[in-house]
Structure formats: structure tokens, C-alpha cells
Short mmCIF file of N, CA and C in Angstrom, two decimals:
data_model
loop_
_atom_site.label_atom_id
_atom_site.label_comp_id
_atom_site.label_asym_id
_atom_site.label_seq_id
_atom_site.Cartn_x
_atom_site.Cartn_y
_atom_site.Cartn_z
N MET A 1 0.83 -1.44 0.03
CA MET A 1 -0.26 -0.28 -0.08
C MET A 1 0.95 1.27 0.05
N SER A 2 0.52 2.49 -0.69
CA SER A 2 1.29 3.51 -1.01
C SER A 2 1.35 4.12 0.61
N ASP A 3 1.99 5.45 0.36
CA ASP A 3 2.10 6.54 1.64
C ASP A 3 0.43 6.89 1.69
N VAL A 4 0.05 7.26 0.67
CA VAL A 4 -1.24 7.71 0.70
C VAL A 4 -2.29 7.27 -0.17
N TRP A 5 -3.52 6.78 0.55
CA TRP A 5 -4.53 6.35 -0.47
C TRP A 5 -6.04 7.07 -0.50
N ASN A 6 -6.85 6.77 -1.01
CA ASN A 6 -8.49 7.17 -0.95
C ASN A 6 -9.22 6.85 -0.17
N THR A 7 -9.80 7.06 0.50
CA THR A 7 -10.96 6.20 1.17
C THR A 7 -12.16 7.05 0.98
N LYS A 8 -13.27 6.64 1.50
CA LYS A 8 -14.49 7.25 1.09
C LYS A 8 -14.45 8.44 2.25
N TYR A 9 -13.81 8.28 3.20
CA TYR A 9 -13.42 9.75 4.00
C TYR A 9 -12.78 10.50 3.44
N GLY A 10 -12.06 10.47 2.30
CA GLY A 10 -10.96 11.42 1.95
C GLY A 10 -9.79 10.58 1.77
N PRO A 11 -8.63 11.53 1.43
CA PRO A 11 -7.35 10.87 1.45
C PRO A 11 -6.53 10.60 3.21
N ARG A 12 -5.87 9.54 2.82
CA ARG A 12 -5.41 8.85 4.15
C ARG A 12 -3.84 8.63 4.22
N ARG A 13 -3.15 9.36 4.77
CA ARG A 13 -1.60 8.87 5.01
C ARG A 13 -0.97 7.94 6.21
N VAL A 14 -0.22 7.54 5.65
CA VAL A 14 0.66 6.74 7.08
C VAL A 14 1.88 7.32 7.23
N ARG A 15 1.79 7.67 8.78
CA ARG A 15 3.21 8.32 9.09
C ARG A 15 4.24 7.11 9.48
N HIS A 16 5.47 7.30 8.87
CA HIS A 16 6.52 6.27 8.82
C HIS A 16 7.73 6.97 9.58
N ASP A 17 8.01 6.30 10.71
CA ASP A 17 9.15 6.74 11.72
C ASP A 17 9.96 5.61 11.61
N PRO A 18 11.10 5.69 10.94
CA PRO A 18 12.37 4.86 11.30
C PRO A 18 12.58 4.41 12.48
N PRO A 19 12.97 3.33 12.61
CA PRO A 19 13.35 2.74 14.39
C PRO A 19 14.51 3.51 14.45
N VAL A 20 14.75 3.77 15.91
CA VAL A 20 15.95 4.56 16.44
C VAL A 20 16.92 3.39 17.46
N ILE A 21 18.08 4.09 17.69
CA ILE A 21 18.99 3.04 18.23
C ILE A 21 18.22 3.00 19.84
N ALA A 22 17.83 3.83 20.28
CA ALA A 22 17.44 3.36 21.61
C ALA A 22 16.36 2.23 21.74
N GLU A 23 15.38 2.33 20.37
CA GLU A 23 14.28 0.87 20.40
C GLU A 23 15.02 -0.22 20.46
N ALA A 24 16.14 -0.52 19.80
CA ALA A 24 16.90 -1.50 19.22
C ALA A 24 17.63 -1.85 20.84
N ILE A 25 18.26 -0.67 21.55
CA ILE A 25 18.76 -1.17 22.98
C ILE A 25 17.89 -1.37 23.70
N ALA A 26 16.45 -1.03 23.73
CA ALA A 26 15.17 -1.45 24.56
C ALA A 26 15.30 -2.98 24.42
N ALA A 27 15.29 -3.50 23.00
CA ALA A 27 14.81 -4.74 22.79
C ALA A 27 16.16 -5.53 23.15
N ALA A 28 17.28 -5.05 22.91
CA ALA A 28 18.67 -5.91 23.42
C ALA A 28 18.71 -6.36 24.93
N GLN A 29 17.86 -5.71 25.64
CA GLN A 29 17.97 -5.27 27.15
C GLN A 29 17.00 -6.38 27.43
N GLY A 30 16.05 -6.52 26.53
CA GLY A 30 15.04 -7.58 27.19
C GLY A 30 15.52 -9.06 26.75
N LEU A 31 16.50 -9.04 25.89
CA LEU A 31 17.33 -10.42 25.19
C LEU A 31 18.39 -10.75 26.21
N SER A 32 19.00 -9.83 26.86
CA SER A 32 20.25 -10.18 27.22
C SER A 32 20.49 -9.19 28.68
N ASP A 33 21.46 -9.78 29.69
CA ASP A 33 21.37 -8.72 30.90
C ASP A 33 23.17 -8.40 30.64
N ASP A 34 23.93 -9.00 29.65
CA ASP A 34 24.99 -8.69 29.55
C ASP A 34 25.47 -7.22 28.41
N ALA A 35 26.47 -6.25 29.04
CA ALA A 35 26.13 -5.03 27.99
C ALA A 35 26.80 -5.68 26.77
N ALA A 36 27.74 -6.25 26.70
CA ALA A 36 28.66 -6.68 25.49
C ALA A 36 27.67 -7.04 24.39
N GLU A 37 26.87 -8.11 25.06
CA GLU A 37 25.87 -8.70 24.19
C GLU A 37 24.82 -7.79 23.87
N GLN A 38 24.35 -6.92 24.78
CA GLN A 38 23.41 -6.11 24.39
C GLN A 38 23.76 -5.05 23.00
N ALA A 39 25.08 -4.75 22.98
CA ALA A 39 25.55 -3.70 22.08
C ALA A 39 25.81 -4.75 20.65
N GLU A 40 25.78 -6.03 21.05
CA GLU A 40 26.06 -6.69 19.75
C GLU A 40 24.53 -7.07 18.86
N ILE A 41 23.89 -7.10 19.82
CA ILE A 41 22.51 -7.19 19.52
C ILE A 41 21.94 -5.94 18.59
N ALA A 42 22.28 -4.55 19.35
CA ALA A 42 21.58 -3.63 18.76
C ALA A 42 22.54 -2.98 17.70
N ALA A 43 23.65 -3.44 17.44
CA ALA A 43 24.31 -3.09 16.55
C ALA A 43 23.77 -3.97 15.16
N SER A 44 23.64 -4.85 15.36
CA SER A 44 23.12 -5.83 14.43
C SER A 44 21.60 -5.39 13.79
N LEU A 45 20.65 -5.22 14.96
CA LEU A 45 19.35 -4.70 14.30
C LEU A 45 19.68 -3.32 13.98
N MET A 46 20.65 -2.43 14.13
CA MET A 46 20.29 -1.19 13.29
C MET A 46 21.41 -1.11 12.25
N GLY A 47 22.47 -2.02 12.28
CA GLY A 47 23.17 -1.71 10.96
C GLY A 47 24.44 -0.83 11.40
N VAL A 48 24.68 -0.76 12.86
CA VAL A 48 26.06 0.27 13.03
C VAL A 48 26.96 -0.34 13.81
N THR A 49 28.04 0.31 13.89
CA THR A 49 29.17 -0.65 14.59
C THR A 49 28.77 -1.03 15.95
N VAL A 50 29.54 -1.85 16.50
CA VAL A 50 29.35 -2.29 18.24
C VAL A 50 29.87 -1.13 18.75
N GLU A 51 30.47 -0.33 18.84
CA GLU A 51 31.19 0.64 19.44
C GLU A 51 30.60 1.92 19.49
N GLU A 52 29.51 2.26 18.49
CA GLU A 52 28.74 3.21 18.42
C GLU A 52 27.07 2.59 19.46
N ALA A 53 26.93 1.22 19.10
CA ALA A 53 25.96 0.90 20.05
C ALA A 53 26.38 0.87 21.55
N ALA A 54 27.31 0.32 21.99
CA ALA A 54 27.84 0.63 23.09
C ALA A 54 27.80 1.78 23.80
N ALA A 55 28.60 2.92 22.99
CA ALA A 55 28.24 4.23 23.57
C ALA A 55 26.95 4.55 23.76
N GLU A 56 26.10 4.51 22.99
CA GLU A 56 24.66 4.57 23.04
C GLU A 56 23.98 3.97 24.40
N ILE A 57 24.44 2.56 24.60
CA ILE A 57 24.15 1.99 25.82
C ILE A 57 24.61 2.66 27.06
N LYS A 58 25.82 3.15 27.03
CA LYS A 58 26.37 3.75 28.03
C LYS A 58 25.65 5.10 28.54
N LYS A 59 25.17 5.81 27.13
CA LYS A 59 24.47 6.99 27.74
C LYS A 59 22.93 6.92 28.11
N LEU A 60 22.58 5.71 27.81
CA LEU A 60 21.07 5.25 28.17
C LEU A 60 21.24 4.76 29.37
N SER A 61 22.25 4.11 29.99
CA SER A 61 22.43 3.53 31.33
C SER A 61 22.44 4.45 32.41
N THR A 62 22.91 5.78 32.00
CA THR A 62 23.12 6.71 33.17
C THR A 62 21.75 7.52 33.44
N LYS A 63 20.96 7.40 33.10
CA LYS A 63 19.41 7.41 33.54
C LYS A 63 18.84 6.89 34.12
N ARG A 64 17.80 7.19 35.24
CA ARG A 64 17.43 6.22 36.38
C ARG A 64 16.38 5.38 35.85
N ARG A 65 16.55 4.28 36.33
CA ARG A 65 15.71 2.98 35.81
C ARG A 65 14.56 2.66 37.17
N PRO A 66 13.46 2.30 36.60
CA PRO A 66 12.36 2.02 37.76
C PRO A 66 13.05 1.02 38.81
N ILE A 67 12.70 1.12 39.97
CA ILE A 67 13.62 -0.17 40.88
C ILE A 67 12.04 -1.25 41.13
N THR A 68 12.30 -2.21 41.23
CA THR A 68 11.23 -3.21 41.39
C THR A 68 11.59 -4.02 42.61
N LEU A 69 10.32 -3.79 43.52
CA LEU A 69 10.54 -4.35 44.65
C LEU A 69 9.77 -5.62 44.57
N THR A 70 9.92 -6.97 45.36
CA THR A 70 9.21 -7.83 45.50
C THR A 70 8.62 -8.04 46.93
N SER A 71 6.91 -8.30 46.78
CA SER A 71 6.47 -8.25 48.18
C SER A 71 5.41 -9.78 48.33
N THR A 72 5.12 -10.19 49.48
CA THR A 72 4.28 -11.48 49.46
C THR A 72 2.96 -10.82 49.94
N ASP A 73 2.15 -11.77 49.68
CA ASP A 73 0.76 -11.19 50.24
C ASP A 73 0.43 -12.70 51.14
N ARG A 74 -0.73 -12.64 51.31
CA ARG A 74 -1.04 -13.48 52.37
C ARG A 74 -0.98 -15.24 52.40
N LYS A 75 -1.14 -15.35 50.70
CA LYS A 75 -0.88 -16.74 50.31
C LYS A 75 0.78 -17.06 50.22
N GLY A 76 1.32 -16.20 50.37
CA GLY A 76 2.75 -16.71 50.37
C GLY A 76 3.22 -16.21 48.79
N MET A 77 2.26 -15.75 47.78
CA MET A 77 3.07 -15.85 46.21
C MET A 77 3.67 -14.63 46.29
N ALA A 78 4.72 -14.55 45.57
CA ALA A 78 5.46 -13.14 45.32
C ALA A 78 4.82 -12.37 44.23
N ARG A 79 4.68 -10.99 44.22
CA ARG A 79 4.31 -10.32 43.51
C ARG A 79 4.76 -9.22 43.47
N ALA A 80 5.09 -8.32 42.18
CA ALA A 80 6.11 -7.39 41.88
C ALA A 80 5.59 -6.12 41.99
N VAL A 81 6.10 -5.37 42.63
CA VAL A 81 5.78 -3.88 42.91
C VAL A 81 6.85 -2.99 42.22
N VAL A 82 6.38 -2.28 41.06
CA VAL A 82 7.34 -1.35 40.21
C VAL A 82 7.10 0.18 40.93
N VAL A 83 8.28 0.71 41.25
CA VAL A 83 8.49 2.22 41.92
C VAL A 83 8.64 2.86 40.60
N GLU A 84 8.40 3.81 39.90
CA GLU A 84 8.96 4.69 39.35
C GLU A 84 9.08 6.05 39.77
N ARG A 85 10.26 6.62 39.80
CA ARG A 85 10.70 7.95 39.99
C ARG A 85 10.46 8.94 39.02
N ARG A 86 9.69 9.96 39.20
CA ARG A 86 9.38 11.18 38.19
C ARG A 86 9.68 12.01 38.38
N PRO A 87 10.42 13.04 37.53
CA PRO A 87 11.18 14.11 37.74
C PRO A 87 9.82 14.92 38.43
N SER A 88 10.30 16.00 39.42
CA SER A 88 9.26 16.79 39.99
C SER A 88 8.65 18.05 38.67
N ARG A 89 7.63 18.60 39.06
CA ARG A 89 7.19 19.81 38.10
C ARG A 89 7.75 21.06 38.60
N THR A 90 8.17 21.79 37.45
CA THR A 90 8.67 23.16 37.77
C THR A 90 7.81 24.07 37.55
N LEU A 91 7.84 24.96 38.67
CA LEU A 91 6.72 26.05 39.05
C LEU A 91 7.32 27.25 37.60
N VAL A 92 6.54 27.68 36.59
CA VAL A 92 6.61 28.71 36.00
C VAL A 92 5.59 29.75 36.52
N MET A 93 6.25 30.72 36.76
CA MET A 93 5.61 32.30 37.68
C MET A 93 5.29 33.06 36.50
N ASN A 94 4.31 33.85 36.33
CA ASN A 94 3.90 34.84 35.35
C ASN A 94 4.57 35.71 35.60
N ARG A 95 5.28 36.28 34.84
CA ARG A 95 6.25 37.57 34.83
C ARG A 95 5.75 38.59 35.45
N GLY A 96 4.52 39.13 34.96
CA GLY A 96 3.44 40.03 35.27
C GLY A 96 3.51 39.84 36.84
N ALA A 97 2.92 38.78 37.19
CA ALA A 97 2.39 38.44 38.74
C ALA A 97 3.85 38.87 39.34
N ALA A 98 4.90 38.20 39.13
CA ALA A 98 6.26 38.47 39.89
C ALA A 98 6.88 39.84 40.14
N SER A 99 6.50 40.84 39.05
CA SER A 99 6.98 42.01 39.48
C SER A 99 5.90 42.81 40.34
N ARG A 100 4.90 42.45 40.81
CA ARG A 100 3.96 43.37 41.75
C ARG A 100 4.41 43.18 43.17
#
């Protein structure tokens, strides 16, 4: 199918976003825990060198990751609790109100 086609409601277009290296790294992290293997997998998916993929993994690893805690309920079965840290909102004051 082409990027634009006509329907009874009018022309429709498909947005095409090429994949980015961050998506390949996320896929690689789901497949392996080793950073070297993740770099190889991401490099093969994106067609870049292993060094470029390793550099991107290092950049992305500096961001905070969610913390996973495990707790048990009354029946003794474990369940996962995911705690995500979100940045606090910054307040933007109205310039006119600040000068009063």
C-alpha cells in the first residue's frame, strides 16, 4: 500500500518513523543482561558498529531506571511492585505577577 490512499472519508496517509537506536537497545536489554551482548544485538538490528551501540548503551544507562521490589501477600505468592521516580514539576511564574 502506498503512503497516501483515498478512502470514502478522504485521503489517508501513513506516518513512517524509522526505528532509532534506543528502541534497538531496549529490545537488546530484553534479550540479554550482559552489556557487551546488548551492544552486539543492537548493532546488528540497526546496522551500526558495536562501538556506536556500546556508547549509546552507556548514555542510556546513566538515566534512572525503575526500582522493582518484591513483596508477598497472605498466600505466600510473590508479586512484583514497580516504583517509578518521576521528575518533579517546575513552577513557572507569570512575569507580570512576579513584578508586583
